[in-house]
Short mmCIF file of C-alpha atoms in Angstrom, two decimals:
data_model
loop_
_atom_site.label_atom_id
_atom_site.label_comp_id
_atom_site.label_asym_id
_atom_site.label_seq_id
_atom_site.Cartn_x
_atom_site.Cartn_y
_atom_site.Cartn_z
CA UNK A 97 -83.64 -53.49 7.38
CA UNK A 98 -81.10 -53.45 4.71
CA UNK A 99 -78.95 -50.46 4.34
CA UNK A 100 -77.63 -49.34 1.06
CA UNK A 101 -74.34 -47.34 0.72
CA UNK A 102 -74.37 -45.14 -2.29
CA UNK A 103 -70.96 -44.41 -3.78
CA UNK A 104 -70.81 -41.69 -6.33
CA UNK A 105 -68.27 -42.56 -9.05
CA UNK A 106 -66.49 -39.93 -10.87
CA UNK A 107 -65.28 -40.43 -14.33
CA UNK A 108 -61.45 -40.89 -14.52
CA UNK A 109 -61.23 -37.95 -16.85
CA UNK A 110 -62.58 -35.66 -14.03
CA UNK A 111 -59.99 -36.99 -11.60
CA UNK A 112 -57.27 -36.27 -14.14
CA UNK A 113 -58.40 -32.84 -14.70
CA UNK A 114 -58.27 -31.98 -10.94
CA UNK A 115 -54.78 -33.34 -10.73
CA UNK A 116 -53.86 -31.30 -13.91
CA UNK A 117 -55.30 -28.17 -12.25
CA UNK A 118 -53.29 -28.63 -9.15
CA UNK A 119 -50.21 -29.29 -11.20
CA UNK A 120 -50.75 -26.11 -13.17
CA UNK A 121 -51.34 -24.10 -9.83
CA UNK A 122 -48.01 -25.50 -8.44
CA UNK A 123 -46.29 -24.72 -11.73
CA UNK A 124 -47.59 -21.25 -11.91
CA UNK A 125 -46.68 -20.65 -8.28
CA UNK A 126 -43.13 -21.83 -8.87
CA UNK A 127 -43.00 -19.72 -11.96
CA UNK A 128 -44.08 -16.62 -10.16
CA UNK A 129 -41.46 -17.30 -7.42
CA UNK A 130 -38.68 -17.72 -10.02
CA UNK A 131 -39.79 -14.56 -12.05
CA UNK A 132 -39.94 -12.57 -8.70
CA UNK A 133 -36.36 -13.92 -7.67
CA UNK A 134 -35.04 -13.30 -11.16
CA UNK A 135 -36.52 -9.78 -11.18
CA UNK A 136 -35.09 -8.97 -7.85
CA UNK A 137 -31.73 -10.26 -8.88
CA UNK A 138 -31.88 -8.36 -12.21
CA UNK A 139 -32.79 -5.21 -10.34
CA UNK A 140 -29.95 -5.64 -7.92
CA UNK A 141 -27.55 -6.17 -10.80
CA UNK A 142 -28.71 -3.30 -12.70
CA UNK A 143 -28.24 -1.15 -9.52
CA UNK A 144 -24.66 -2.52 -9.01
CA UNK A 145 -23.92 -1.75 -12.61
CA UNK A 146 -25.14 1.82 -12.42
CA UNK A 147 -23.05 2.26 -9.19
CA UNK A 148 -19.97 0.78 -10.90
CA UNK A 149 -20.52 3.10 -13.97
CA UNK A 150 -20.89 6.29 -11.81
CA UNK A 151 -17.78 5.48 -9.74
CA UNK A 152 -15.74 4.86 -12.91
CA UNK A 153 -17.01 8.05 -14.67
CA UNK A 154 -16.21 10.01 -11.41
CA UNK A 155 -12.66 8.66 -11.28
CA UNK A 156 -12.07 9.39 -15.02
CA UNK A 157 -13.20 13.01 -14.62
CA UNK A 158 -11.05 13.55 -11.58
CA UNK A 159 -7.97 12.24 -13.18
CA UNK A 160 -8.60 14.33 -16.43
CA UNK A 161 -9.01 17.39 -14.13
CA UNK A 162 -5.72 16.85 -12.37
CA UNK A 163 -3.80 16.09 -15.52
CA UNK A 164 -4.95 19.21 -17.31
CA UNK A 165 -5.61 21.37 -14.21
CA UNK A 166 -4.62 24.94 -14.66
CA UNK A 167 -6.69 26.26 -11.69
CA UNK A 168 -5.05 28.63 -9.28
CA UNK A 169 -3.10 27.39 -6.30
CA UNK A 170 -5.27 28.63 -3.48
CA UNK A 171 -6.23 31.78 -5.59
CA UNK A 172 -3.05 33.39 -5.11
CA UNK A 173 -0.25 31.37 -6.87
CA UNK A 174 0.20 30.53 -10.61
CA UNK A 175 -1.64 27.57 -12.05
CA UNK A 176 -0.20 24.02 -11.98
CA UNK A 177 -1.26 20.41 -12.89
CA UNK A 178 -1.85 17.96 -10.19
CA UNK A 179 -4.58 19.81 -8.30
CA UNK A 180 -7.88 18.03 -7.44
CA UNK A 181 -11.08 19.95 -6.62
CA UNK A 182 -12.13 20.20 -3.04
CA UNK A 183 -15.32 18.23 -2.13
CA UNK A 184 -18.72 20.15 -2.15
CA UNK A 185 -20.11 20.40 1.42
CA UNK A 186 -23.63 21.67 0.20
CA UNK A 187 -26.74 19.58 0.59
CA UNK A 188 -28.33 18.48 -2.67
CA UNK A 189 -30.79 21.05 -3.84
CA UNK A 190 -32.04 22.12 -7.34
CA UNK A 191 -32.45 25.71 -6.06
CA UNK A 192 -28.86 25.90 -4.68
CA UNK A 193 -26.52 27.11 -7.53
CA UNK A 194 -23.50 26.09 -5.41
CA UNK A 195 -24.53 22.51 -5.20
CA UNK A 196 -22.03 20.47 -7.21
CA UNK A 197 -19.46 23.24 -7.06
CA UNK A 198 -16.07 22.44 -5.35
CA UNK A 199 -15.47 24.55 -2.11
CA UNK A 200 -12.80 27.00 -2.54
CA UNK A 201 -10.60 25.50 0.40
CA UNK A 202 -10.11 22.24 2.03
CA UNK A 203 -6.57 22.83 3.59
CA UNK A 204 -6.98 20.30 6.43
CA UNK A 205 -8.74 17.58 4.19
CA UNK A 206 -12.32 17.35 3.58
CA UNK A 207 -15.08 14.91 2.92
CA UNK A 208 -18.24 15.87 1.07
CA UNK A 209 -20.02 15.27 -2.27
CA UNK A 210 -18.44 14.91 -5.60
CA UNK A 211 -18.08 18.38 -7.23
CA UNK A 212 -19.84 17.33 -10.51
CA UNK A 213 -20.44 20.85 -11.86
CA UNK A 214 -16.76 21.69 -11.26
CA UNK A 215 -15.83 18.58 -13.11
CA UNK A 216 -18.13 19.25 -16.02
CA UNK A 217 -20.42 16.33 -15.38
CA UNK A 218 -24.00 15.68 -14.93
CA UNK A 219 -24.95 14.81 -11.45
CA UNK A 220 -23.66 11.23 -10.84
CA UNK A 221 -26.00 9.02 -8.85
CA UNK A 222 -25.45 5.38 -7.47
CA UNK A 223 -27.89 2.50 -8.01
CA UNK A 224 -29.98 3.71 -5.15
CA UNK A 225 -30.25 7.27 -6.55
CA UNK A 226 -27.87 8.80 -4.08
CA UNK A 227 -25.21 11.39 -5.14
CA UNK A 228 -21.49 10.34 -4.81
CA UNK A 229 -19.40 11.35 -1.91
CA UNK A 230 -15.60 12.25 -2.20
CA UNK A 231 -12.67 12.66 0.16
CA UNK A 232 -9.36 14.36 -0.78
CA UNK A 233 -5.82 14.15 0.54
CA UNK A 234 -4.49 17.30 1.77
CA UNK A 235 -1.37 17.02 -0.42
CA UNK A 236 -3.27 17.34 -3.62
CA UNK A 237 -5.78 20.21 -2.90
CA UNK A 238 -5.39 23.70 -4.24
CA UNK A 239 -3.73 25.05 -1.13
CA UNK A 240 -0.94 22.43 -1.08
CA UNK A 241 2.61 23.68 -1.04
CA UNK A 242 3.61 21.91 -4.11
CA UNK A 243 2.84 19.03 -6.39
CA UNK A 244 5.44 17.08 -8.35
CA UNK A 245 6.71 13.44 -8.62
CA UNK A 246 7.68 13.34 -4.90
CA UNK A 247 4.20 14.21 -3.63
CA UNK A 248 2.39 11.20 -2.00
CA UNK A 249 -1.31 10.61 -1.15
CA UNK A 250 -2.13 10.61 2.60
CA UNK A 251 -5.45 8.56 2.58
CA UNK A 252 -5.49 4.89 3.83
CA UNK A 253 -8.05 2.34 2.95
CA UNK A 254 -8.29 -1.05 4.71
CA UNK A 255 -9.81 -4.18 3.26
CA UNK A 256 -12.88 -5.93 5.00
CA UNK A 257 -10.97 -7.25 7.83
CA UNK A 258 -10.06 -3.75 9.08
CA UNK A 259 -6.35 -4.58 9.30
CA UNK A 260 -5.08 -5.37 5.73
CA UNK A 261 -4.27 -2.29 3.81
CA UNK A 262 -5.34 -1.75 0.31
CA UNK A 263 -3.15 1.39 0.11
CA UNK A 264 0.34 0.27 1.38
CA UNK A 265 3.35 2.64 1.14
CA UNK A 266 3.84 4.01 -2.30
CA UNK A 267 0.17 3.43 -3.28
CA UNK A 268 -1.51 5.68 -0.72
CA UNK A 269 -5.07 7.17 -1.68
CA UNK A 270 -5.06 10.66 -3.24
CA UNK A 271 -8.77 10.66 -3.48
CA UNK A 272 -11.60 8.24 -2.50
CA UNK A 273 -15.07 8.29 -4.15
CA UNK A 274 -17.96 6.70 -2.27
CA UNK A 275 -21.36 5.36 -3.44
CA UNK A 276 -23.50 5.55 -0.21
CA UNK A 277 -26.31 3.47 -1.28
CA UNK A 278 -29.54 3.12 0.83
CA UNK A 279 -30.14 4.06 4.41
CA UNK A 280 -28.94 1.47 7.14
CA UNK A 281 -29.22 1.40 10.79
CA UNK A 282 -30.27 4.85 12.33
CA UNK A 283 -29.18 7.06 9.41
CA UNK A 284 -31.46 10.00 8.56
CA UNK A 285 -31.53 11.74 5.31
CA UNK A 286 -34.41 14.29 5.70
CA UNK A 287 -33.11 17.84 6.84
CA UNK A 288 -30.41 19.87 5.45
CA UNK A 289 -28.23 19.09 8.46
CA UNK A 290 -29.05 15.33 7.87
CA UNK A 291 -28.03 15.75 4.23
CA UNK A 292 -24.57 17.37 5.00
CA UNK A 293 -23.68 14.90 7.79
CA UNK A 294 -21.45 12.20 6.37
CA UNK A 295 -22.38 9.57 8.95
CA UNK A 296 -25.98 9.55 7.45
CA UNK A 297 -24.62 8.18 4.23
CA UNK A 298 -21.23 6.42 4.98
CA UNK A 299 -20.63 3.69 7.58
CA UNK A 300 -18.06 2.21 9.88
CA UNK A 301 -16.71 -1.53 10.17
CA UNK A 302 -14.16 -3.38 12.05
CA UNK A 303 -12.63 -0.27 13.56
CA UNK A 304 -12.39 1.82 10.41
CA UNK A 305 -14.69 4.59 9.53
CA UNK A 306 -15.74 6.02 6.12
CA UNK A 307 -17.25 9.27 7.54
CA UNK A 308 -14.31 10.77 9.13
CA UNK A 309 -12.22 13.46 7.48
CA UNK A 310 -8.92 12.00 6.20
CA UNK A 311 -9.91 8.40 7.19
CA UNK A 312 -8.62 5.69 7.48
CA UNK A 313 -11.35 4.32 5.38
CA UNK A 314 -12.74 0.64 4.75
CA UNK A 315 -13.88 -1.23 1.75
CA UNK A 316 -16.21 -3.72 3.36
CA UNK A 317 -18.66 -6.30 2.30
CA UNK A 318 -22.35 -5.26 2.09
CA UNK A 319 -24.50 -6.28 5.10
CA UNK A 320 -27.42 -4.91 7.25
CA UNK A 321 -25.22 -2.23 8.79
CA UNK A 322 -22.70 -1.41 5.88
CA UNK A 323 -23.34 -0.85 2.21
CA UNK A 324 -20.70 1.70 0.91
CA UNK A 325 -18.91 1.14 -2.35
CA UNK A 326 -15.44 2.71 -2.81
CA UNK A 327 -13.13 3.78 -5.73
CA UNK A 328 -9.63 4.69 -4.99
CA UNK A 329 -7.46 7.22 -6.88
CA UNK A 330 -3.57 6.73 -6.42
CA UNK A 331 -0.72 8.77 -7.83
CA UNK A 332 -0.02 5.95 -10.37
CA UNK A 333 -3.49 6.69 -11.99
CA UNK A 334 -2.29 10.26 -13.05
CA UNK A 335 1.21 11.19 -12.13
CA UNK A 336 2.75 9.35 -15.14
CA UNK A 337 0.62 11.52 -17.51
CA UNK A 338 1.51 14.78 -15.72
CA UNK A 339 5.30 13.68 -16.01
CA UNK A 340 4.74 13.19 -19.75
CA UNK A 341 3.34 16.90 -19.92
CA UNK A 342 6.51 18.13 -18.03
CA UNK A 343 8.83 16.12 -20.27
CA UNK A 344 7.11 17.32 -23.47
CA UNK A 345 7.96 20.89 -22.48
CA UNK A 346 11.45 20.10 -21.49
CA UNK A 347 12.28 18.24 -24.69
CA UNK A 348 11.23 21.23 -26.75
CA UNK A 349 13.13 23.74 -24.60
CA UNK A 350 16.31 21.55 -24.71
CA UNK A 351 16.10 21.16 -28.48
CA UNK A 352 15.67 24.89 -29.01
CA UNK A 353 18.61 25.57 -26.60
CA UNK A 354 20.82 23.21 -28.51
CA UNK A 355 19.79 24.67 -31.85
CA UNK A 356 20.75 28.24 -30.67
CA UNK A 357 23.90 27.41 -28.79
CA UNK A 358 25.18 24.08 -30.33
CA UNK A 359 25.56 22.53 -26.84
CA UNK A 360 23.31 21.71 -23.98
CA UNK A 361 23.35 23.15 -20.50
CA UNK A 362 25.48 21.46 -17.85
CA UNK A 363 23.44 19.66 -15.05
CA UNK A 364 23.28 20.88 -11.68
CA UNK A 365 24.88 19.07 -8.73
CA UNK A 366 22.87 16.47 -6.71
CA UNK A 367 24.52 17.61 -3.56
CA UNK A 368 23.34 21.23 -4.01
CA UNK A 369 20.08 21.15 -5.86
CA UNK A 370 17.53 22.18 -3.23
CA UNK A 371 15.71 25.27 -4.45
CA UNK A 372 15.70 27.92 -7.11
CA UNK A 373 18.82 29.66 -5.60
CA UNK A 374 20.96 26.52 -5.43
CA UNK A 375 20.12 24.33 -8.30
CA UNK A 376 22.67 25.84 -10.84
CA UNK A 377 24.47 24.20 -13.67
CA UNK A 378 28.01 23.11 -12.90
CA UNK A 379 30.68 22.91 -15.68
CA UNK A 380 32.61 20.17 -14.28
CA UNK A 381 29.86 17.45 -14.33
CA UNK A 382 27.89 15.70 -16.94
CA UNK A 383 25.27 13.94 -14.94
CA UNK A 384 23.07 15.45 -12.26
CA UNK A 385 19.73 17.08 -11.91
CA UNK A 386 17.92 19.45 -14.35
CA UNK A 387 19.26 23.02 -13.72
CA UNK A 388 17.11 25.87 -12.63
CA UNK A 389 19.97 28.30 -13.56
CA UNK A 390 21.53 27.02 -16.81
CA UNK A 391 25.25 27.43 -17.84
CA UNK A 392 27.11 28.58 -20.04
CA UNK A 393 23.93 30.19 -21.39
CA UNK A 394 21.13 30.94 -19.02
CA UNK A 395 17.62 30.05 -19.90
CA UNK A 396 16.58 33.79 -19.64
CA UNK A 397 13.51 34.83 -21.34
CA UNK A 398 14.30 33.65 -24.91
CA UNK A 399 11.10 32.48 -26.48
CA UNK A 400 12.71 29.41 -27.79
CA UNK A 401 14.00 27.99 -24.68
CA UNK A 402 12.75 29.81 -21.66
CA UNK A 403 12.61 27.56 -18.62
CA UNK A 404 8.93 27.03 -17.79
CA UNK A 405 8.62 29.99 -15.46
CA UNK A 406 6.68 33.27 -15.68
CA UNK A 407 6.62 35.31 -17.77
CA UNK A 408 8.28 33.22 -20.51
CA UNK A 409 6.59 29.88 -19.67
CA UNK A 410 4.43 27.94 -17.33
CA UNK A 411 5.08 29.11 -13.72
CA UNK A 412 3.98 25.67 -12.20
CA UNK A 413 7.32 24.00 -13.25
CA UNK A 414 9.33 26.17 -11.10
CA UNK A 415 6.91 26.82 -8.28
CA UNK A 416 6.40 23.11 -7.82
CA UNK A 417 10.24 22.36 -8.13
CA UNK A 418 9.91 19.92 -10.95
CA UNK A 419 13.58 20.50 -11.83
CA UNK A 420 14.98 18.89 -8.67
CA UNK A 421 13.23 15.53 -9.26
CA UNK A 422 14.60 15.00 -12.85
CA UNK A 423 17.83 13.12 -13.56
CA UNK A 424 19.81 14.67 -16.48
CA UNK A 425 22.77 13.47 -18.35
CA UNK A 426 24.64 14.71 -21.50
CA UNK A 427 27.71 13.34 -23.49
CA UNK A 428 30.72 15.71 -23.63
CA UNK A 429 30.46 15.91 -27.51
CA UNK A 430 27.33 17.93 -26.74
CA UNK A 431 28.55 20.19 -23.96
CA UNK A 432 30.55 23.42 -24.19
CA UNK A 433 33.54 21.63 -22.46
CA UNK A 434 34.64 18.22 -21.48
CA UNK A 435 34.16 17.40 -17.82
CA UNK A 436 36.45 14.65 -16.55
CA UNK A 437 35.00 11.19 -16.09
CA UNK A 438 32.49 11.59 -18.79
CA UNK A 439 32.04 9.95 -22.18
CA UNK A 440 31.69 11.69 -25.48
CA UNK A 441 28.28 9.88 -25.91
CA UNK A 442 26.00 8.25 -23.52
CA UNK A 443 24.47 5.03 -24.59
CA UNK A 444 20.99 3.62 -24.11
CA UNK A 445 20.76 -0.17 -24.41
CA UNK A 446 24.12 0.07 -26.48
CA UNK A 447 22.95 2.72 -28.71
CA UNK A 448 24.93 6.12 -28.74
CA UNK A 449 22.81 9.26 -27.79
CA UNK A 450 23.41 12.83 -27.19
CA UNK A 451 21.76 12.88 -23.73
CA UNK A 452 18.87 12.06 -21.80
CA UNK A 453 16.54 12.75 -18.69
CA UNK A 454 14.53 10.66 -16.53
CA UNK A 455 11.10 11.44 -14.83
CA UNK A 456 11.28 9.18 -11.76
CA UNK A 457 7.73 8.48 -10.83
CA UNK A 458 6.17 8.55 -7.37
CA UNK A 459 8.52 7.22 -4.65
CA UNK A 460 8.11 3.41 -4.21
CA UNK A 461 7.49 1.74 -0.86
CA UNK A 462 8.35 3.84 2.13
CA UNK A 463 10.91 6.23 0.43
CA UNK A 464 10.45 9.93 1.22
CA UNK A 465 12.70 12.18 -0.81
CA UNK A 466 14.43 15.04 0.86
CA UNK A 467 16.77 17.63 -0.45
CA UNK A 468 19.53 18.17 -1.28
CA UNK A 469 20.68 14.38 -1.78
CA UNK A 470 22.65 12.26 -4.08
CA UNK A 471 20.70 8.92 -3.56
CA UNK A 472 19.80 7.88 -6.98
CA UNK A 473 18.16 4.82 -5.59
CA UNK A 474 15.30 7.05 -4.38
CA UNK A 475 14.51 8.07 -7.90
CA UNK A 476 15.60 5.24 -10.41
CA UNK A 477 14.94 1.53 -10.07
CA UNK A 478 17.11 -0.12 -12.67
CA UNK A 479 20.68 -0.78 -11.56
CA UNK A 480 22.18 0.24 -14.77
CA UNK A 481 20.58 3.66 -14.68
CA UNK A 482 21.69 4.56 -11.22
CA UNK A 483 25.33 3.52 -11.13
CA UNK A 484 26.60 6.94 -12.20
CA UNK A 485 28.15 6.01 -15.47
CA UNK A 486 27.29 6.91 -19.12
CA UNK A 487 25.65 3.61 -19.99
CA UNK A 488 21.88 3.38 -19.62
CA UNK A 489 18.91 0.99 -20.39
CA UNK A 490 15.19 1.56 -21.06
CA UNK A 491 13.28 1.26 -17.90
CA UNK A 492 12.23 -2.26 -16.99
CA UNK A 493 8.68 -3.52 -16.11
CA UNK A 494 9.60 -3.34 -12.41
CA UNK A 495 10.35 0.38 -12.71
CA UNK A 496 8.08 3.44 -12.74
CA UNK A 497 10.71 5.68 -14.33
CA UNK A 498 10.14 7.32 -17.85
CA UNK A 499 13.06 7.90 -20.13
CA UNK A 500 13.40 10.74 -22.66
CA UNK A 501 16.31 10.83 -25.03
CA UNK A 502 17.68 14.15 -26.47
CA UNK A 503 17.46 14.48 -30.20
#
């Protein structure tokens, strides 16, 4: 018997079509994978951008609040710039009118949510839809003893390794803003208690902990157990603007004092200027601190040149002892008498001037200013400005001093 094998032949066009279909399927699969990956990446980028924008807006609002702050110091003392609002410790709730409002006291330091209502903001959310958290240094809350150029932050923030400081001496944190992001590990965010427990939103890494009051905190890399984002506020972010505000008042007061008397007040002695009762003008010197009690004519309550103190001016200047951080110098041509060892005019970069004062900025490095003292290197950085003669220069780039010339 002869067997026949029948082989069915397909046209070449059908074989090509099948290959084309397979290729299309592969391409569509790859495209779908790429689209999904790109969509995921775009979504993640959008979330990160939202978080960055919220942190930046929060920092801007807090700094503006501190610069213009006229809120009461603990409810009992006169107003002063430099205060930051306390965190809000309420759970997020549309029915709670106090949510978003700063607590009235945080005298031992506090961590809570950003007080967005107090700052005049809408509720700021990170890229995962969580409200921002916020920690404040005890030195800059409303119950602090005084705030001026000497006041330093107390909050420390470490880099991802847990040992490298991002806030070394001279640049400590005044406030830290946190974006908590999504739940990690065993965090719970359901009940009111959950929502007011910082450890359900903020994490620890390498021996540092973001949910402890007063820190130290850490800015780590995002992983399965840590996803906090941080924004640090330091004194350099706002103190220069506050010093400009102080200086503007003093320039006006000194100009009016001179217009009425035809001379400026004498400086106060470095070695005596400690508080309101000791920081008096001395008629034998032309360089020193800004005097609390002026001579030959006292500030008094004259409307043109009252020292910024109640009732004639802003009480925060005296209450926070701004006068003792200010270096003040006048040429003898513009004083009522001629102290020995002084020049008729002072010079600034070779140009003759009547007088000047320096706002010294926050202490750099590990310096802590105490009073009374005559250590100008604690206040001024440029050698020519701290050698106790009548020749000065404009502050250089390595200095944080601000120079104001009397006109």
